[in-house]
Amino acid sequence: MNFIKVNTYEELSAKAAAIICGQVAMKPECVLGLATGSSPLGTYAKMAEKNEAGEVDFSKVKTINLDEYVGLDGNHEQSYRYFMNNNLFKNINIDIENTYVPNGCATDVEAECLAYDKLIKDLGIDLQLLGIGYDGHIGFNEPDKYFEKATHKVALDSSTIEANSRFFASRDDVPTTAITMGMGGIMSAKKVLLIANGKGKRDIVEKAFFGPITPELPASILQLHNDLTVIYSEN
Ligand code: F6R
């Protein structure tokens, strides 16, 4: 594991964007696994800046997102499709047809999950970007008795609902289930890049990367990945 501690969120975002854009420069037709949440916002802004400056070309890149709320379509402002379109895709020269987010409104969720795993297998993820939840979740893989391998529907933990309620009008508006890529998809990525910032994440980051590997702390499985970079900034 390559553990990088930086001083500011700005630095974290610049480093993460440099790693992702480096991946694109090395393989212009690469597949990026992407995350939503507040952690990658700075990274996405830097990626857009580099694209605008002509330093990186996303025209051949494909992206596969980690997760989506069940019941929200892509026009809903809190859907992850909407988040990605607004915070990254519309700001870079990617072909929107090459961007994949699970369909939260699929009538057959099980079939959607199977199709998503086939997509991950067929395309193959070159680099997976991750954030980490306060309970150690990655994607929406919540603490559990075992690591769930496949893309699946998940009931969100109350701490996750609480954390995400800041984006909704009220806690009751936060969807209680989501579709998430499983650990198999995440671990199949050739490289994994996890970013975490803020004092509040310090404890979970320490436990996840320097403590025992357990499904009670889903991110801990990443210790077994042979190309993992973690960037942490306390501020
Ligand atoms: C979202 C996702 C989640 C977030 C995590 C941290 O696509 O994968 O696992 O990365 O909830 O969220 P923030 O960055 O908002 O603290």
PDB file of C-alpha atoms and ligand atoms in Angstrom:
ATOM      1  CA  MET A   1       0.000   0.000   0.000  1.00  0.00           C
ATOM      2  CA  ASN A   2       1.104   3.489  -0.803  1.00  0.00           C
ATOM      3  CA  PHE A   3      -0.208   5.705   2.030  1.00  0.00           C
ATOM      4  CA  ILE A   4       0.167   9.420   1.333  1.00  0.00           C
ATOM      5  CA  LYS A   5      -0.589  11.990   4.034  1.00  0.00           C
ATOM      6  CA  VAL A   6      -0.988  15.540   2.817  1.00  0.00           C
ATOM      7  CA  ASN A   7      -1.828  18.750   4.637  1.00  0.00           C
ATOM      8  CA  THR A   8      -4.786  20.141   2.763  1.00  0.00           C
ATOM      9  CA  TYR A   9      -7.814  19.046   0.773  1.00  0.00           C
ATOM     10  CA  GLU A  10      -6.408  21.104  -2.109  1.00  0.00           C
ATOM     11  CA  GLU A  11      -3.240  18.992  -2.121  1.00  0.00           C
ATOM     12  CA  LEU A  12      -5.224  15.779  -1.835  1.00  0.00           C
ATOM     13  CA  SER A  13      -7.364  16.762  -4.817  1.00  0.00           C
ATOM     14  CA  ALA A  14      -4.356  17.806  -6.917  1.00  0.00           C
ATOM     15  CA  LYS A  15      -2.561  14.497  -6.209  1.00  0.00           C
ATOM     16  CA  ALA A  16      -5.629  12.371  -6.899  1.00  0.00           C
ATOM     17  CA  ALA A  17      -6.335  14.227 -10.157  1.00  0.00           C
ATOM     18  CA  ALA A  18      -2.685  13.839 -11.202  1.00  0.00           C
ATOM     19  CA  ILE A  19      -2.864  10.075 -10.624  1.00  0.00           C
ATOM     20  CA  ILE A  20      -6.140   9.735 -12.557  1.00  0.00           C
ATOM     21  CA  CYS A  21      -4.980  11.953 -15.427  1.00  0.00           C
ATOM     22  CA  GLY A  22      -1.682  10.032 -15.494  1.00  0.00           C
ATOM     23  CA  GLN A  23      -3.704   6.856 -15.964  1.00  0.00           C
ATOM     24  CA  VAL A  24      -5.594   8.451 -18.872  1.00  0.00           C
ATOM     25  CA  ALA A  25      -2.341   9.684 -20.437  1.00  0.00           C
ATOM     26  CA  MET A  26      -0.832   6.185 -20.250  1.00  0.00           C
ATOM     27  CA  LYS A  27      -3.966   4.517 -21.661  1.00  0.00           C
ATOM     28  CA  PRO A  28      -6.324   6.974 -23.391  1.00  0.00           C
ATOM     29  CA  GLU A  29      -9.052   4.328 -23.789  1.00  0.00           C
ATOM     30  CA  CYS A  30      -8.930   3.339 -20.110  1.00  0.00           C
ATOM     31  CA  VAL A  31     -11.868   2.553 -17.829  1.00  0.00           C
ATOM     32  CA  LEU A  32     -12.171   4.642 -14.670  1.00  0.00           C
ATOM     33  CA  GLY A  33     -14.264   3.463 -11.718  1.00  0.00           C
ATOM     34  CA  LEU A  34     -15.716   6.579 -10.098  1.00  0.00           C
ATOM     35  CA  ALA A  35     -17.315   7.580  -6.807  1.00  0.00           C
ATOM     36  CA  THR A  36     -19.695  10.309  -5.678  1.00  0.00           C
ATOM     37  CA  GLY A  37     -19.829  12.082  -2.295  1.00  0.00           C
ATOM     38  CA  SER A  38     -18.007  15.172  -1.111  1.00  0.00           C
ATOM     39  CA  SER A  39     -14.468  13.721  -1.123  1.00  0.00           C
ATOM     40  CA  PRO A  40     -13.960  13.594  -4.924  1.00  0.00           C
ATOM     41  CA  LEU A  41     -15.416  17.038  -5.689  1.00  0.00           C
ATOM     42  CA  GLY A  42     -11.995  18.738  -5.614  1.00  0.00           C
ATOM     43  CA  THR A  43     -10.467  15.929  -7.671  1.00  0.00           C
ATOM     44  CA  TYR A  44     -13.185  16.271 -10.310  1.00  0.00           C
ATOM     45  CA  ALA A  45     -12.683  20.043 -10.441  1.00  0.00           C
ATOM     46  CA  LYS A  46      -8.933  19.556 -11.004  1.00  0.00           C
ATOM     47  CA  MET A  47      -9.577  16.936 -13.700  1.00  0.00           C
ATOM     48  CA  ALA A  48     -11.820  19.448 -15.484  1.00  0.00           C
ATOM     49  CA  GLU A  49      -9.139  22.151 -15.177  1.00  0.00           C
ATOM     50  CA  LYS A  50      -6.537  19.857 -16.719  1.00  0.00           C
ATOM     51  CA  ASN A  51      -8.933  18.938 -19.507  1.00  0.00           C
ATOM     52  CA  GLU A  52      -9.691  22.600 -20.172  1.00  0.00           C
ATOM     53  CA  ALA A  53      -5.947  23.327 -20.277  1.00  0.00           C
ATOM     54  CA  GLY A  54      -5.504  20.587 -22.893  1.00  0.00           C
ATOM     55  CA  GLU A  55      -3.372  18.465 -20.540  1.00  0.00           C
ATOM     56  CA  VAL A  56      -5.638  15.425 -20.680  1.00  0.00           C
ATOM     57  CA  ASP A  57      -8.128  14.011 -23.170  1.00  0.00           C
ATOM     58  CA  PHE A  58     -11.127  12.031 -21.933  1.00  0.00           C
ATOM     59  CA  SER A  59     -12.669  11.407 -25.360  1.00  0.00           C
ATOM     60  CA  LYS A  60     -11.869   7.694 -25.339  1.00  0.00           C
ATOM     61  CA  VAL A  61     -12.331   7.098 -21.608  1.00  0.00           C
ATOM     62  CA  LYS A  62     -15.155   4.971 -20.208  1.00  0.00           C
ATOM     63  CA  THR A  63     -16.388   5.303 -16.637  1.00  0.00           C
ATOM     64  CA  ILE A  64     -18.243   2.946 -14.310  1.00  0.00           C
ATOM     65  CA  ASN A  65     -19.714   4.406 -11.140  1.00  0.00           C
ATOM     66  CA  LEU A  66     -19.946   2.561  -7.863  1.00  0.00           C
ATOM     67  CA  ASP A  67     -23.517   3.070  -6.850  1.00  0.00           C
ATOM     68  CA  GLU A  68     -26.944   4.661  -7.145  1.00  0.00           C
ATOM     69  CA  TYR A  69     -29.936   5.152  -4.869  1.00  0.00           C
ATOM     70  CA  VAL A  70     -32.878   2.861  -5.599  1.00  0.00           C
ATOM     71  CA  GLY A  71     -35.886   4.898  -6.704  1.00  0.00           C
ATOM     72  CA  LEU A  72     -34.085   8.006  -7.987  1.00  0.00           C
ATOM     73  CA  ASP A  73     -33.810   8.568 -11.720  1.00  0.00           C
ATOM     74  CA  GLY A  74     -31.008  10.509 -13.365  1.00  0.00           C
ATOM     75  CA  ASN A  75     -32.999  13.754 -13.349  1.00  0.00           C
ATOM     76  CA  HIS A  76     -33.361  13.728  -9.562  1.00  0.00           C
ATOM     77  CA  GLU A  77     -30.902  16.243  -8.142  1.00  0.00           C
ATOM     78  CA  GLN A  78     -29.722  13.823  -5.481  1.00  0.00           C
ATOM     79  CA  SER A  79     -29.234  10.877  -7.815  1.00  0.00           C
ATOM     80  CA  TYR A  80     -25.659   9.861  -8.392  1.00  0.00           C
ATOM     81  CA  ARG A  81     -26.159  10.063 -12.181  1.00  0.00           C
ATOM     82  CA  TYR A  82     -27.130  13.721 -11.758  1.00  0.00           C
ATOM     83  CA  PHE A  83     -24.134  14.285  -9.457  1.00  0.00           C
ATOM     84  CA  MET A  84     -21.724  12.808 -11.991  1.00  0.00           C
ATOM     85  CA  ASN A  85     -23.199  14.681 -14.951  1.00  0.00           C
ATOM     86  CA  ASN A  86     -22.963  17.977 -13.093  1.00  0.00           C
ATOM     87  CA  ASN A  87     -19.724  17.619 -11.191  1.00  0.00           C
ATOM     88  CA  LEU A  88     -17.649  15.909 -13.833  1.00  0.00           C
ATOM     89  CA  PHE A  89     -19.081  14.711 -17.120  1.00  0.00           C
ATOM     90  CA  LYS A  90     -20.413  18.054 -18.353  1.00  0.00           C
ATOM     91  CA  ASN A  91     -17.043  19.651 -17.508  1.00  0.00           C
ATOM     92  CA  ILE A  92     -14.800  17.289 -19.490  1.00  0.00           C
ATOM     93  CA  ASN A  93     -14.730  16.044 -23.076  1.00  0.00           C
ATOM     94  CA  ILE A  94     -16.096  12.588 -22.279  1.00  0.00           C
ATOM     95  CA  ASP A  95     -18.739  10.918 -24.449  1.00  0.00           C
ATOM     96  CA  ILE A  96     -21.741  10.621 -22.093  1.00  0.00           C
ATOM     97  CA  GLU A  97     -22.626   7.318 -23.804  1.00  0.00           C
ATOM     98  CA  ASN A  98     -19.401   5.936 -22.336  1.00  0.00           C
ATOM     99  CA  THR A  99     -20.415   6.689 -18.748  1.00  0.00           C
ATOM    100  CA  TYR A 100     -22.193   4.065 -16.669  1.00  0.00           C
ATOM    101  CA  VAL A 101     -24.093   4.455 -13.388  1.00  0.00           C
ATOM    102  CA  PRO A 102     -26.444   1.735 -12.053  1.00  0.00           C
ATOM    103  CA  ASN A 103     -30.067   2.390 -12.985  1.00  0.00           C
ATOM    104  CA  GLY A 104     -31.787   3.164  -9.687  1.00  0.00           C
ATOM    105  CA  CYS A 105     -35.194   2.919 -11.360  1.00  0.00           C
ATOM    106  CA  ALA A 106     -34.695  -0.486 -12.962  1.00  0.00           C
ATOM    107  CA  THR A 107     -37.918  -2.490 -12.676  1.00  0.00           C
ATOM    108  CA  ASP A 108     -35.878  -5.653 -12.207  1.00  0.00           C
ATOM    109  CA  VAL A 109     -33.113  -4.697  -9.767  1.00  0.00           C
ATOM    110  CA  GLU A 110     -31.652  -8.192  -9.757  1.00  0.00           C
ATOM    111  CA  ALA A 111     -31.255  -8.160 -13.546  1.00  0.00           C
ATOM    112  CA  GLU A 112     -29.725  -4.672 -13.327  1.00  0.00           C
ATOM    113  CA  CYS A 113     -27.143  -5.969 -10.820  1.00  0.00           C
ATOM    114  CA  LEU A 114     -26.256  -8.954 -13.027  1.00  0.00           C
ATOM    115  CA  ALA A 115     -25.936  -6.704 -16.093  1.00  0.00           C
ATOM    116  CA  TYR A 116     -23.706  -4.307 -14.134  1.00  0.00           C
ATOM    117  CA  ASP A 117     -21.358  -7.116 -13.125  1.00  0.00           C
ATOM    118  CA  LYS A 118     -21.203  -8.254 -16.759  1.00  0.00           C
ATOM    119  CA  LEU A 119     -20.323  -4.678 -17.766  1.00  0.00           C
ATOM    120  CA  ILE A 120     -17.535  -4.539 -15.144  1.00  0.00           C
ATOM    121  CA  LYS A 121     -16.195  -7.892 -16.335  1.00  0.00           C
ATOM    122  CA  ASP A 122     -16.424  -6.996 -20.037  1.00  0.00           C
ATOM    123  CA  LEU A 123     -14.838  -3.536 -19.756  1.00  0.00           C
ATOM    124  CA  GLY A 124     -12.435  -4.177 -16.859  1.00  0.00           C
ATOM    125  CA  ILE A 125     -11.641  -1.289 -14.510  1.00  0.00           C
ATOM    126  CA  ASP A 126      -8.144   0.181 -14.844  1.00  0.00           C
ATOM    127  CA  LEU A 127      -8.362   2.539 -11.877  1.00  0.00           C
ATOM    128  CA  GLN A 128     -11.046   2.687  -9.192  1.00  0.00           C
ATOM    129  CA  LEU A 129     -11.475   5.898  -7.209  1.00  0.00           C
ATOM    130  CA  LEU A 130     -13.059   5.478  -3.770  1.00  0.00           C
ATOM    131  CA  GLY A 131     -14.120   7.541  -0.787  1.00  0.00           C
ATOM    132  CA  ILE A 132     -14.728   5.961   2.629  1.00  0.00           C
ATOM    133  CA  GLY A 133     -17.756   6.281   4.887  1.00  0.00           C
ATOM    134  CA  TYR A 134     -17.536   6.975   8.629  1.00  0.00           C
ATOM    135  CA  ASP A 135     -18.464   3.338   9.231  1.00  0.00           C
ATOM    136  CA  GLY A 136     -15.818   2.126   6.770  1.00  0.00           C
ATOM    137  CA  HIS A 137     -18.156   1.534   3.828  1.00  0.00           C
ATOM    138  CA  ILE A 138     -16.885   1.724   0.258  1.00  0.00           C
ATOM    139  CA  GLY A 139     -19.440   2.181  -2.476  1.00  0.00           C
ATOM    140  CA  PHE A 140     -22.491   1.295  -0.417  1.00  0.00           C
ATOM    141  CA  ASN A 141     -20.944  -1.886   0.975  1.00  0.00           C
ATOM    142  CA  GLU A 142     -21.909  -1.468   4.595  1.00  0.00           C
ATOM    143  CA  PRO A 143     -20.401  -3.318   7.603  1.00  0.00           C
ATOM    144  CA  ASP A 144     -21.618  -6.905   7.490  1.00  0.00           C
ATOM    145  CA  LYS A 145     -20.805 -10.476   8.526  1.00  0.00           C
ATOM    146  CA  TYR A 146     -19.199 -11.204   5.154  1.00  0.00           C
ATOM    147  CA  PHE A 147     -17.856  -9.385   2.098  1.00  0.00           C
ATOM    148  CA  GLU A 148     -20.512  -9.307  -0.652  1.00  0.00           C
ATOM    149  CA  LYS A 149     -18.823 -10.004  -3.964  1.00  0.00           C
ATOM    150  CA  ALA A 150     -21.416  -9.123  -6.594  1.00  0.00           C
ATOM    151  CA  THR A 151     -23.248  -5.915  -7.435  1.00  0.00           C
ATOM    152  CA  HIS A 152     -26.300  -5.977  -5.177  1.00  0.00           C
ATOM    153  CA  LYS A 153     -29.138  -4.064  -3.597  1.00  0.00           C
ATOM    154  CA  VAL A 154     -28.320  -2.911  -0.089  1.00  0.00           C
ATOM    155  CA  ALA A 155     -30.183  -1.431   2.858  1.00  0.00           C
ATOM    156  CA  LEU A 156     -28.304   1.670   3.999  1.00  0.00           C
ATOM    157  CA  ASP A 157     -27.086   1.918   7.590  1.00  0.00           C
ATOM    158  CA  SER A 158     -28.675   4.611   9.721  1.00  0.00           C
ATOM    159  CA  SER A 159     -25.271   6.375  10.020  1.00  0.00           C
ATOM    160  CA  THR A 160     -25.040   6.523   6.214  1.00  0.00           C
ATOM    161  CA  ILE A 161     -28.606   7.826   5.906  1.00  0.00           C
ATOM    162  CA  GLU A 162     -27.799  10.403   8.583  1.00  0.00           C
ATOM    163  CA  ALA A 163     -24.554  11.457   6.823  1.00  0.00           C
ATOM    164  CA  ASN A 164     -26.304  11.746   3.441  1.00  0.00           C
ATOM    165  CA  SER A 165     -29.347  13.583   4.800  1.00  0.00           C
ATOM    166  CA  ARG A 166     -27.372  16.837   4.503  1.00  0.00           C
ATOM    167  CA  PHE A 167     -28.075  16.705   0.777  1.00  0.00           C
ATOM    168  CA  PHE A 168     -31.848  16.162   1.108  1.00  0.00           C
ATOM    169  CA  ALA A 169     -34.660  18.391   2.372  1.00  0.00           C
ATOM    170  CA  SER A 170     -35.150  16.055   5.335  1.00  0.00           C
ATOM    171  CA  ARG A 171     -33.824  12.736   6.671  1.00  0.00           C
ATOM    172  CA  ASP A 172     -37.108  11.094   5.595  1.00  0.00           C
ATOM    173  CA  ASP A 173     -36.362  11.966   1.969  1.00  0.00           C
ATOM    174  CA  VAL A 174     -33.116   9.951   1.905  1.00  0.00           C
ATOM    175  CA  PRO A 175     -33.657   6.661   0.060  1.00  0.00           C
ATOM    176  CA  THR A 176     -33.112   3.670   2.346  1.00  0.00           C
ATOM    177  CA  THR A 177     -31.790   1.292  -0.317  1.00  0.00           C
ATOM    178  CA  ALA A 178     -29.203   1.513  -3.075  1.00  0.00           C
ATOM    179  CA  ILE A 179     -27.529  -0.558  -5.771  1.00  0.00           C
ATOM    180  CA  THR A 180     -23.799  -0.911  -5.209  1.00  0.00           C
ATOM    181  CA  MET A 181     -20.880  -2.525  -6.935  1.00  0.00           C
ATOM    182  CA  GLY A 182     -19.714  -5.380  -4.702  1.00  0.00           C
ATOM    183  CA  MET A 183     -16.265  -6.133  -3.374  1.00  0.00           C
ATOM    184  CA  GLY A 184     -15.531  -8.382  -6.358  1.00  0.00           C
ATOM    185  CA  GLY A 185     -15.932  -5.488  -8.787  1.00  0.00           C
ATOM    186  CA  ILE A 186     -13.920  -3.090  -6.634  1.00  0.00           C
ATOM    187  CA  MET A 187     -11.094  -5.563  -6.015  1.00  0.00           C
ATOM    188  CA  SER A 188     -10.986  -6.474  -9.733  1.00  0.00           C
ATOM    189  CA  ALA A 189      -9.730  -2.960 -10.577  1.00  0.00           C
ATOM    190  CA  LYS A 190      -6.071  -2.943 -11.605  1.00  0.00           C
ATOM    191  CA  LYS A 191      -5.383   0.064  -9.363  1.00  0.00           C
ATOM    192  CA  VAL A 192      -7.365   1.434  -6.421  1.00  0.00           C
ATOM    193  CA  LEU A 193      -7.115   5.036  -5.243  1.00  0.00           C
ATOM    194  CA  LEU A 194      -8.917   5.926  -1.992  1.00  0.00           C
ATOM    195  CA  ILE A 195      -9.196   9.512  -0.824  1.00  0.00           C
ATOM    196  CA  ALA A 196     -10.284  10.659   2.630  1.00  0.00           C
ATOM    197  CA  ASN A 197     -10.170  14.049   4.271  1.00  0.00           C
ATOM    198  CA  GLY A 198     -11.058  15.616   7.577  1.00  0.00           C
ATOM    199  CA  LYS A 199     -10.229  14.834  11.221  1.00  0.00           C
ATOM    200  CA  GLY A 200     -13.500  12.937  11.478  1.00  0.00           C
ATOM    201  CA  LYS A 201     -12.189  10.287   9.052  1.00  0.00           C
ATOM    202  CA  ARG A 202      -8.854   9.811  10.833  1.00  0.00           C
ATOM    203  CA  ASP A 203      -9.999   7.010  13.122  1.00  0.00           C
ATOM    204  CA  ILE A 204     -11.717   4.966  10.400  1.00  0.00           C
ATOM    205  CA  VAL A 205      -8.775   5.424   8.013  1.00  0.00           C
ATOM    206  CA  GLU A 206      -6.357   4.159  10.683  1.00  0.00           C
ATOM    207  CA  LYS A 207      -8.526   1.146  11.460  1.00  0.00           C
ATOM    208  CA  ALA A 208      -9.194   0.335   7.784  1.00  0.00           C
ATOM    209  CA  PHE A 209      -5.585   0.395   6.633  1.00  0.00           C
ATOM    210  CA  PHE A 210      -3.598  -0.425   9.753  1.00  0.00           C
ATOM    211  CA  GLY A 211      -6.028  -2.694  11.611  1.00  0.00           C
ATOM    212  CA  PRO A 212      -7.451  -6.184  11.080  1.00  0.00           C
ATOM    213  CA  ILE A 213      -9.185  -7.100   7.828  1.00  0.00           C
ATOM    214  CA  THR A 214     -12.850  -7.679   8.588  1.00  0.00           C
ATOM    215  CA  PRO A 215     -16.219  -7.327   6.806  1.00  0.00           C
ATOM    216  CA  GLU A 216     -17.280  -5.278   9.840  1.00  0.00           C
ATOM    217  CA  LEU A 217     -15.038  -2.605   8.275  1.00  0.00           C
ATOM    218  CA  PRO A 218     -15.505  -3.118   4.522  1.00  0.00           C
ATOM    219  CA  ALA A 219     -12.625  -0.873   3.351  1.00  0.00           C
ATOM    220  CA  SER A 220     -10.148  -3.070   5.261  1.00  0.00           C
ATOM    221  CA  ILE A 221     -10.297  -5.635   2.418  1.00  0.00           C
ATOM    222  CA  LEU A 222      -8.367  -3.134   0.296  1.00  0.00           C
ATOM    223  CA  GLN A 223      -5.243  -4.045   2.295  1.00  0.00           C
ATOM    224  CA  LEU A 224      -5.252  -7.197   0.151  1.00  0.00           C
ATOM    225  CA  HIS A 225      -5.168  -5.253  -3.117  1.00  0.00           C
ATOM    226  CA  ASN A 226      -1.751  -5.257  -4.753  1.00  0.00           C
ATOM    227  CA  ASP A 227      -1.954  -1.713  -6.134  1.00  0.00           C
ATOM    228  CA  LEU A 228      -3.625   0.464  -3.503  1.00  0.00           C
ATOM    229  CA  THR A 229      -2.938   4.157  -2.935  1.00  0.00           C
ATOM    230  CA  VAL A 230      -4.582   5.991  -0.038  1.00  0.00           C
ATOM    231  CA  ILE A 231      -4.396   9.768   0.174  1.00  0.00           C
ATOM    232  CA  TYR A 232      -5.426  11.283   3.504  1.00  0.00           C
ATOM    233  CA  SER A 233      -5.596  14.887   4.528  1.00  0.00           C
ATOM    234  CA  GLU A 234      -6.647  15.886   8.029  1.00  0.00           C
ATOM    235  CA  ASN A 235      -7.942  19.248   6.845  1.00  0.00           C
TER     236      ASN A 235
HETATM  237  C1  F6R B   1     -20.401   7.160  -3.116  1.00  0.00           C
HETATM  238  C2  F6R B   1     -19.577   6.249  -2.361  1.00  0.00           C
HETATM  239  C3  F6R B   1     -19.497   6.346  -0.880  1.00  0.00           C
HETATM  240  C4  F6R B   1     -18.715   7.576  -0.438  1.00  0.00           C
HETATM  241  C5  F6R B   1     -18.638   7.636   1.090  1.00  0.00           C
HETATM  242  C6  F6R B   1     -17.892   8.875   1.573  1.00  0.00           C
HETATM  243  O1  F6R B   1     -20.356   6.853  -4.496  1.00  0.00           O
HETATM  244  O2  F6R B   1     -18.979   5.422  -2.943  1.00  0.00           O
HETATM  245  O3  F6R B   1     -18.881   5.188  -0.384  1.00  0.00           O
HETATM  246  O4  F6R B   1     -17.429   7.521  -0.972  1.00  0.00           O
HETATM  247  O5  F6R B   1     -19.919   7.651   1.624  1.00  0.00           O
HETATM  248  O6  F6R B   1     -18.638   9.990   1.254  1.00  0.00           O
HETATM  249  P1  F6R B   1     -18.037  11.464   1.433  1.00  0.00           P
HETATM  250  O7  F6R B   1     -16.963  11.598   0.421  1.00  0.00           O
HETATM  251  O8  F6R B   1     -19.197  12.369   1.147  1.00  0.00           O
HETATM  252  O9  F6R B   1     -17.543  11.552   2.831  1.00  0.00           O
END
